[in-house]
Structure formats: structure tokens, C-alpha cells
């Protein structure tokens, strides 16, 4: 019976996944009544907001930790239900001893779970030393052995993922339109971390492990690079590298000048519409040639484009970045918020897009909403940058 039940569970899971993929990829919808669609959308918005507040704020994290702490303490120290015969046989000394073991059980397991050493053999050795016999009826020593084996597997996987993410390659999501038409909102891309060497910003949370960069190499003009903003050394930005140390950059009559030479650009479209935030803007699309090997597309507003600027002189060990959506990008032109980017703030080079979906049409979980076509951009899958 158990094997049949497992098979049914797998079939149900397969059906749910297939159901979701069909509606999301095809762009079809359930054609629900409007009032029901609105109700589901409201519930979805509420849940998304709740999860963001709970998991992406310090207060939410503290609440989660407090709830988990109360839950575990309550589970470990609550009085077990016993019958009258057992009560008559239990002495006060035995009850006190059992309570002491529960306290010990709680703290030993707390440190075993959160210690950074992945070896399950060492964890089980310590566990069996303190608890040769089960303390709780529902938690056998066999269960503890399985639990710590799984914990070790997950911890090894986590360490491998951190190493790959820090030293080799890391995925990023494009949340804004500052790099249109090259990168669109909803693009997911891979960034190689080894392209320009490593700094503390190559690692999660930017720990101060060392100063400067190691195994560093010079980026090239035209590279699309992820970097930490100098304003807070925490926020990830992705822009195109225009100026190297010592370069001078200036806009004159809407044309970009590098070291007093105009960067050549040719108009390739007159009627493009791209996004600037949540609004659409009419732009001219140009192909810019920053050197003989590097060409890329940029967008300039048809009206009221960014015409003239002061001269920017890139300091030593710093770089100057611009967004391809020239009139809708916060970049190195804004000295107080982004400005010149120090070489230690470089995170990695954007290589290719591995997945893309137009979240403005339909978010990935809103499969009940009707759209004209699928929100997936298949033509952008595995597109080189």
C-alpha cells in the first residue's frame, strides 16, 4: 500500500508541475471569472509582501528566529502525556534527571546543527556520547543518524556552491531597464568571477579577508561588468565600461567623446520603444563602436536627450561606467551616487543570458492571468553578451 501511495504522490506532483509549465510557457490562462482572478491576485500580492517583510528585513529575520526558538524549546521541554500507572512509578528524582537531559539534549543538538564542520561522523560521535539511549520517544538514535547525514550532505553542497559562486561563476537577475536594449528586465545571466581577479567583493557579504585584488587583470572598454556601488559597497550594479584610469569622458551635443575623440555611432532604428522604469519611451537606437573589436547597441531619447556634460577625468585605479539606456541610467555621470568605481569594487564580467522572462506581462507564479503570448523570451536563452 505504501508503494502505491508513493506512486500516486509522484503522479500528483508530476501533474501539478506539468499544469504549471503548460500555462506559463504557452501563455494560456485558466479563464477564471474576473472577480476570482482579482481575489487570487490580491491574495498573491499579500503573500508576496508578507514574505518580503518576513525574509528580507532584519525584524522579519528576528521574528523567524524567535518563533523557531520558542517552538524547539516548547517541543523539547513540554511535559509528556503519561498514564496513571506510569505516574505512580515515576519519582521526583527521575523527573528532575529527565528534565536535565532535555536541557542537555537541546543545547548539544543546537551546537551540532549550527557548527560549520560538515562531517556527520564527528557529529554522531558527540551525539552518541551524550545520548546513548533516546531521550524522546519520537526521536530515535536512527533518526538522529539520518538527520546528521543529510545535514552533512547539505552543508557540503552549500560549501561547493559558495566556492563556485565566489571563484568561478555567479547568476544575476536584471531588475531595471538601465541597460536596454542590451539587457532587459527579467534577464538572468551568468557572470564570471575570475575575469578580473578577486577582491573581498567576490565573496558573499564582502568579508574583509584581504585588501586589494589578487590575480587581477585589466578590463576592456565595452565590457559589461557587475560591480558594487561606491556609495554603500553593497548594492550590485551592471553597466558598460567606457573609461579606464586616466581617460577623459564628455558628452557634447548628445555625442560621447572619449579622450577628445568622438565615439562613432550609426543609427540602426528610428522607431524603437523601450522601458524607463515602468514607462515606455521613444528612442533612437544606435550601434556604437568603442574600438575595432567592440560594438554594442545604445538608446537615446528622441526628444530631450542628454546633450552636454562636464568633463569627467577618471582617477587612478578607477573606472567610468555608462548604461546602454543613456537617458534612463544612474551611472558614473552621477558622482554622488555612483561616480567613479574603484577596481576593488569589480565583481565580474557578464558573459551570457541563460534565462529570460517578461515579468511585466506575467510574473512567473501568476499563471491564472491571461496574456497574448508566453512571457518567456526563448530568443534570449543562452544569448552571449
Coordinates of C-alpha atoms in Angstrom, one line a residue:
X1 CA 0.0 0.0 0.0
X2 CA 2.9 2.4 0.8
X3 CA 4.5 1.9 -2.6
X4 CA 1.1 2.6 -4.3
X5 CA 0.7 5.7 -2.2
X6 CA 4.2 6.9 -3.1
X7 CA 3.5 6.4 -6.8
X8 CA 0.3 8.4 -6.5
X9 CA 2.1 11.2 -4.8
X10 CA 4.7 11.3 -7.6
X11 CA 2.0 11.3 -10.2
X12 CA 0.2 14.2 -8.4
X13 CA 3.5 16.1 -8.2
X14 CA 4.1 15.5 -11.9
X15 CA 0.6 16.7 -12.8
X16 CA 1.0 19.9 -10.8
X17 CA 4.4 20.7 -12.4
X18 CA 3.1 19.9 -15.9
X19 CA 0.0 22.0 -15.2
X20 CA 2.1 25.0 -14.2
X21 CA 4.6 24.7 -17.1
X22 CA 1.8 24.4 -19.7
X23 CA 0.1 27.6 -18.6
X24 CA 3.3 29.5 -18.1
X25 CA 5.1 28.5 -21.3
X26 CA 2.1 28.6 -23.6
X27 CA 0.8 31.9 -22.3
X28 CA -2.7 30.5 -21.9
X29 CA -4.8 31.0 -18.8
X30 CA -7.5 29.4 -16.8
X31 CA -10.1 31.9 -18.0
X32 CA -11.4 32.3 -14.5
X33 CA -14.2 34.8 -13.7
X34 CA -12.8 38.4 -13.2
X35 CA -13.8 38.6 -9.5
X36 CA -12.0 35.3 -8.8
X37 CA -8.9 36.5 -10.7
X38 CA -8.9 39.7 -8.7
X39 CA -9.2 37.8 -5.5
X40 CA -6.3 35.4 -6.3
X41 CA -4.2 38.4 -7.4
X42 CA -4.9 40.2 -4.1
X43 CA -4.0 37.1 -2.1
X44 CA -0.8 36.7 -4.1
X45 CA 0.2 40.3 -3.6
X46 CA -0.5 39.9 0.2
X47 CA 1.6 36.7 0.4
X48 CA 4.5 38.2 -1.6
X49 CA 4.5 41.4 0.6
X50 CA 4.4 39.2 3.7
X51 CA 7.2 37.0 2.6
X52 CA 9.4 40.0 1.6
X53 CA 8.8 41.6 5.0
X54 CA 9.5 38.3 6.8
X55 CA 12.6 37.1 5.0
X56 CA 14.2 40.4 3.6
X57 CA 14.1 42.6 6.7
X58 CA 16.0 42.4 10.0
X59 CA 12.8 42.5 12.0
X60 CA 11.4 39.6 10.0
X61 CA 14.6 37.5 10.5
X62 CA 14.4 38.1 14.2
X63 CA 10.8 37.1 14.3
X64 CA 11.6 33.8 12.5
X65 CA 14.5 33.0 14.8
X66 CA 12.3 33.8 17.9
X67 CA 9.5 31.6 16.6
X68 CA 11.9 28.7 15.9
X69 CA 13.5 29.1 19.3
X70 CA 10.1 29.0 21.1
X71 CA 9.0 26.1 19.0
X72 CA 12.0 24.0 19.7
X73 CA 12.1 24.9 23.4
X74 CA 8.4 24.1 23.8
X75 CA 8.9 20.8 21.9
X76 CA 11.8 19.7 24.0
X77 CA 10.6 20.8 27.4
X78 CA 6.9 20.2 27.3
X79 CA 5.5 17.6 29.7
X80 CA 4.9 14.2 28.0
X81 CA 1.4 12.6 28.5
X82 CA 1.7 9.7 30.8
X83 CA -1.0 7.4 32.3
X84 CA -1.7 7.0 35.9
X85 CA 0.3 3.8 36.3
X86 CA 3.4 5.4 34.9
X87 CA 2.9 8.4 37.2
X88 CA 2.8 6.2 40.2
X89 CA 6.1 4.6 39.2
X90 CA 7.9 7.9 38.5
X91 CA 9.8 9.6 41.3
X92 CA 10.8 13.2 41.6
X93 CA 14.4 12.3 41.2
X94 CA 13.7 10.6 37.8
X95 CA 11.7 13.6 36.6
X96 CA 14.4 16.0 37.5
X97 CA 17.0 13.8 35.8
X98 CA 14.9 13.7 32.6
X99 CA 14.4 17.4 32.6
X100 CA 18.2 17.9 32.9
X101 CA 18.7 15.5 30.0
X102 CA 16.3 17.5 27.9
X103 CA 18.2 20.7 28.6
X104 CA 21.4 18.9 27.7
X105 CA 19.8 17.4 24.6
X106 CA 18.6 20.8 23.4
X107 CA 22.0 22.6 23.7
X108 CA 24.1 19.8 22.4
X109 CA 21.9 19.5 19.3
X110 CA 21.8 23.2 18.9
X111 CA 25.6 23.4 18.6
X112 CA 25.8 20.3 16.5
X113 CA 23.3 21.6 14.0
X114 CA 24.9 25.0 13.6
X115 CA 28.6 24.1 13.8
X116 CA 30.4 24.7 10.4
X117 CA 32.1 21.2 10.3
X118 CA 30.2 19.1 7.8
X119 CA 31.5 15.7 9.0
X120 CA 28.5 13.6 10.2
X121 CA 30.7 11.0 11.8
X122 CA 32.0 13.6 14.3
X123 CA 28.5 14.9 15.0
X124 CA 27.2 11.4 15.6
X125 CA 30.2 10.5 17.8
X126 CA 29.4 13.5 20.1
X127 CA 25.7 12.8 19.9
X128 CA 26.1 9.1 20.9
X129 CA 28.5 10.0 23.7
X130 CA 25.9 12.2 25.4
X131 CA 22.8 10.3 24.4
X132 CA 23.4 6.5 24.1
X133 CA 19.7 6.0 24.7
X134 CA 16.8 8.0 23.1
X135 CA 15.7 10.9 25.2
X136 CA 12.4 11.3 23.3
X137 CA 10.1 8.6 22.1
X138 CA 9.6 10.2 18.7
X139 CA 13.4 10.9 18.1
X140 CA 15.3 7.6 17.9
X141 CA 19.0 7.4 17.5
X142 CA 18.5 6.1 14.0
X143 CA 16.5 9.2 13.2
X144 CA 19.4 11.3 14.6
X145 CA 21.9 9.4 12.4
X146 CA 19.8 10.0 9.3
X147 CA 19.4 13.7 10.2
X148 CA 23.1 14.4 10.6
X149 CA 24.0 12.5 7.4
X150 CA 21.5 14.7 5.5
X151 CA 22.9 17.8 7.3
X152 CA 26.4 16.9 6.2
X153 CA 25.3 16.4 2.6
X154 CA 23.5 19.8 2.5
X155 CA 26.5 21.5 4.2
X156 CA 28.9 20.0 1.6
X157 CA 26.6 21.2 -1.2
X158 CA 26.4 24.7 0.4
X159 CA 30.2 24.9 0.6
X160 CA 30.6 23.8 -3.0
X161 CA 28.0 26.3 -4.1
X162 CA 29.8 29.1 -2.2
X163 CA 33.1 28.2 -3.8
X164 CA 31.6 28.1 -7.3
X165 CA 29.7 31.3 -6.7
X166 CA 32.8 33.1 -5.3
X167 CA 35.6 31.9 -7.6
X168 CA 34.0 30.7 -10.8
X169 CA 30.6 31.9 -11.9
X170 CA 27.5 33.5 -10.3
X171 CA 24.0 34.1 -11.6
X172 CA 22.4 37.6 -11.6
X173 CA 19.0 39.0 -12.3
X174 CA 18.3 42.2 -14.2
X175 CA 15.7 44.2 -12.2
X176 CA 15.9 47.6 -14.1
X177 CA 15.8 49.0 -17.6
X178 CA 19.1 50.9 -17.4
X179 CA 20.9 48.5 -19.9
X180 CA 18.2 48.3 -22.5
X181 CA 18.3 47.3 -25.3
X182 CA 21.2 45.1 -24.5
X183 CA 19.8 43.7 -21.2
X184 CA 16.1 43.5 -20.5
X185 CA 14.2 43.4 -17.2
X186 CA 13.7 39.7 -16.4
X187 CA 17.0 38.5 -18.0
X188 CA 19.0 36.1 -15.9
X189 CA 22.7 35.9 -16.7
X190 CA 26.0 34.4 -15.6
X191 CA 28.9 36.5 -14.5
X192 CA 32.4 35.0 -14.4
X193 CA 34.2 35.9 -11.2
X194 CA 37.7 35.1 -12.4
X195 CA 37.8 37.6 -15.3
X196 CA 39.3 40.5 -13.4
X197 CA 40.7 38.6 -10.4
X198 CA 39.3 38.6 -6.9
X199 CA 38.6 41.1 -4.2
X200 CA 36.6 40.9 -1.0
X201 CA 33.5 41.7 -3.1
X202 CA 33.9 38.4 -4.9
X203 CA 32.7 36.6 -1.8
X204 CA 29.2 36.6 -0.1
X205 CA 28.7 39.6 2.3
X206 CA 32.1 41.1 1.2
X207 CA 34.1 39.9 4.2
X208 CA 37.4 41.8 4.7
X209 CA 39.6 38.8 4.1
X210 CA 42.4 40.8 2.3
X211 CA 43.0 44.2 0.8
X212 CA 43.1 44.9 -2.9
X213 CA 42.8 42.4 -5.8
X214 CA 44.6 39.2 -6.3
X215 CA 45.2 37.6 -9.8
X216 CA 43.9 40.9 -11.2
X217 CA 43.7 41.6 -14.9
X218 CA 42.7 44.8 -16.7
X219 CA 39.1 45.0 -18.0
X220 CA 38.5 46.3 -21.5
X221 CA 36.4 49.1 -22.8
X222 CA 32.9 47.9 -23.8
X223 CA 32.8 45.1 -21.2
X224 CA 29.6 44.6 -19.4
X225 CA 30.6 44.4 -15.7
X226 CA 28.8 43.8 -12.4
X227 CA 30.3 46.0 -9.6
X228 CA 29.4 47.2 -6.1
X229 CA 28.4 50.8 -5.9
X230 CA 30.9 53.0 -4.2
X231 CA 28.0 54.7 -2.2
X232 CA 27.5 51.6 0.0
X233 CA 29.8 48.9 -1.2
X234 CA 26.9 46.5 -1.1
X235 CA 24.4 47.1 -4.0
X236 CA 25.2 45.3 -7.2
X237 CA 25.0 47.4 -10.4
X238 CA 25.6 46.2 -14.0
X239 CA 26.8 48.7 -16.6
X240 CA 29.1 49.0 -19.6
X241 CA 32.7 50.0 -19.1
X242 CA 33.6 53.2 -21.0
X243 CA 36.5 54.9 -19.3
X244 CA 39.8 53.4 -18.0
X245 CA 42.1 55.2 -15.5
X246 CA 43.3 58.5 -16.9
X247 CA 40.6 58.7 -19.6
X248 CA 38.5 61.8 -20.2
X249 CA 34.8 61.4 -21.0
X250 CA 32.4 64.1 -22.1
X251 CA 29.0 64.5 -23.8
X252 CA 28.8 67.2 -26.4
X253 CA 25.6 67.8 -28.3
X254 CA 24.4 64.3 -27.4
X255 CA 27.6 62.6 -28.7
X256 CA 30.0 60.7 -26.4
X257 CA 33.7 61.8 -26.5
X258 CA 36.5 59.6 -25.2
X259 CA 39.9 61.3 -24.8
X260 CA 38.7 64.1 -27.0
X261 CA 37.7 61.7 -29.8
X262 CA 34.0 61.1 -30.7
X263 CA 32.9 57.5 -30.3
X264 CA 31.4 56.6 -33.6
X265 CA 27.8 55.6 -33.7
X266 CA 25.4 54.8 -36.5
X267 CA 21.6 54.9 -36.2
X268 CA 20.0 51.4 -36.8
X269 CA 16.4 52.2 -35.8
X270 CA 14.2 55.2 -35.6
X271 CA 11.0 53.8 -34.0
X272 CA 12.1 51.7 -31.0
X273 CA 10.1 51.8 -27.8
X274 CA 11.9 50.7 -24.7
X275 CA 11.2 51.0 -21.0
X276 CA 12.4 53.5 -18.5
X277 CA 11.2 52.1 -15.2
X278 CA 7.5 51.2 -15.6
X279 CA 7.0 53.7 -18.5
X280 CA 7.8 53.3 -22.2
X281 CA 9.9 55.9 -24.0
X282 CA 10.5 56.6 -27.7
X283 CA 14.2 56.3 -28.6
X284 CA 16.7 56.2 -31.5
X285 CA 18.8 53.0 -31.4
X286 CA 22.5 53.3 -32.4
X287 CA 25.3 51.0 -32.8
X288 CA 28.4 52.3 -31.0
X289 CA 31.9 51.3 -31.8
X290 CA 34.2 51.9 -28.9
X291 CA 37.2 50.1 -30.5
X292 CA 37.7 48.0 -33.6
X293 CA 36.5 44.8 -31.9
X294 CA 33.7 46.0 -29.6
X295 CA 30.3 47.1 -30.9
X296 CA 27.1 47.3 -29.0
X297 CA 23.6 49.0 -29.2
X298 CA 22.6 52.0 -27.2
X299 CA 19.4 54.0 -26.9
X300 CA 18.9 57.8 -26.8
X301 CA 15.7 59.7 -26.3
X302 CA 14.2 61.2 -29.4
X303 CA 13.5 64.4 -27.5
X304 CA 15.3 66.0 -24.6
X305 CA 18.2 63.6 -24.7
X306 CA 21.3 64.0 -22.5
X307 CA 23.2 66.6 -24.6
X308 CA 26.1 68.1 -22.7
X309 CA 28.1 67.4 -19.6
X310 CA 31.2 68.5 -17.7
X311 CA 34.4 66.7 -18.5
X312 CA 35.0 63.5 -16.4
X313 CA 38.6 62.6 -15.7
X314 CA 38.9 59.0 -14.4
X315 CA 41.2 58.8 -11.4
X316 CA 43.9 56.2 -10.9
X317 CA 42.6 52.6 -10.2
X318 CA 39.0 53.7 -11.1
X319 CA 36.7 53.1 -14.0
X320 CA 33.8 55.0 -15.7
X321 CA 30.6 53.2 -16.5
X322 CA 27.5 54.1 -18.5
X323 CA 24.2 52.3 -19.0
X324 CA 23.2 51.5 -22.6
X325 CA 19.8 53.2 -22.0
X326 CA 21.7 56.5 -21.9
X327 CA 18.7 58.7 -20.8
X328 CA 17.5 56.2 -18.1
X329 CA 20.5 55.1 -16.2
X330 CA 22.1 56.0 -12.9
X331 CA 25.8 55.5 -13.7
X332 CA 29.2 57.2 -13.3
X333 CA 27.8 60.5 -14.6
X334 CA 26.1 60.8 -11.1
X335 CA 29.2 61.4 -9.0
X336 CA 27.4 61.5 -5.6
X337 CA 25.5 58.2 -6.0
X338 CA 27.7 56.1 -8.3
X339 CA 30.6 58.1 -9.7
X340 CA 34.0 56.5 -10.5
X341 CA 34.2 52.9 -9.5
X342 CA 37.3 51.6 -7.8
X343 CA 38.9 48.5 -9.2
X344 CA 38.3 46.6 -5.9
X345 CA 34.6 47.0 -6.4
X346 CA 34.5 45.0 -9.6
X347 CA 32.6 41.7 -9.1
X348 CA 32.8 40.0 -12.5
X349 CA 32.2 40.1 -16.3
X350 CA 28.7 39.4 -17.7
X351 CA 29.0 36.5 -20.2
X352 CA 25.6 35.2 -21.4
X353 CA 21.9 35.2 -20.6
X354 CA 20.7 31.7 -19.6
X355 CA 17.0 32.5 -19.0
X356 CA 14.7 35.4 -19.7
X357 CA 11.0 36.2 -19.0
X358 CA 9.0 39.3 -19.3
X359 CA 7.7 39.8 -15.8
X360 CA 5.7 42.8 -16.9
X361 CA 3.4 40.5 -18.9
X362 CA 3.0 37.9 -16.2
X363 CA 5.0 37.1 -13.1
X364 CA 6.3 33.5 -13.0
X365 CA 3.7 32.3 -10.5
X366 CA 0.7 34.3 -11.8
X367 CA -0.4 31.6 -14.3
X368 CA -4.1 32.5 -13.9
X369 CA -3.6 35.8 -15.7
X370 CA -4.4 35.9 -19.4
X371 CA -1.8 37.2 -21.8
X372 CA -1.4 37.3 -25.6
X373 CA 1.6 35.0 -25.6
X374 CA 4.1 33.4 -23.3
X375 CA 6.2 35.7 -21.2
X376 CA 9.2 33.6 -21.8
X377 CA 11.7 35.1 -24.2
X378 CA 13.1 32.0 -25.9
X379 CA 15.2 34.0 -28.4
X380 CA 17.2 35.4 -25.5
X381 CA 18.1 32.0 -23.9
X382 CA 21.9 31.4 -23.9
X383 CA 22.5 34.7 -25.7
X384 CA 26.0 36.0 -25.5
X385 CA 26.5 39.5 -24.0

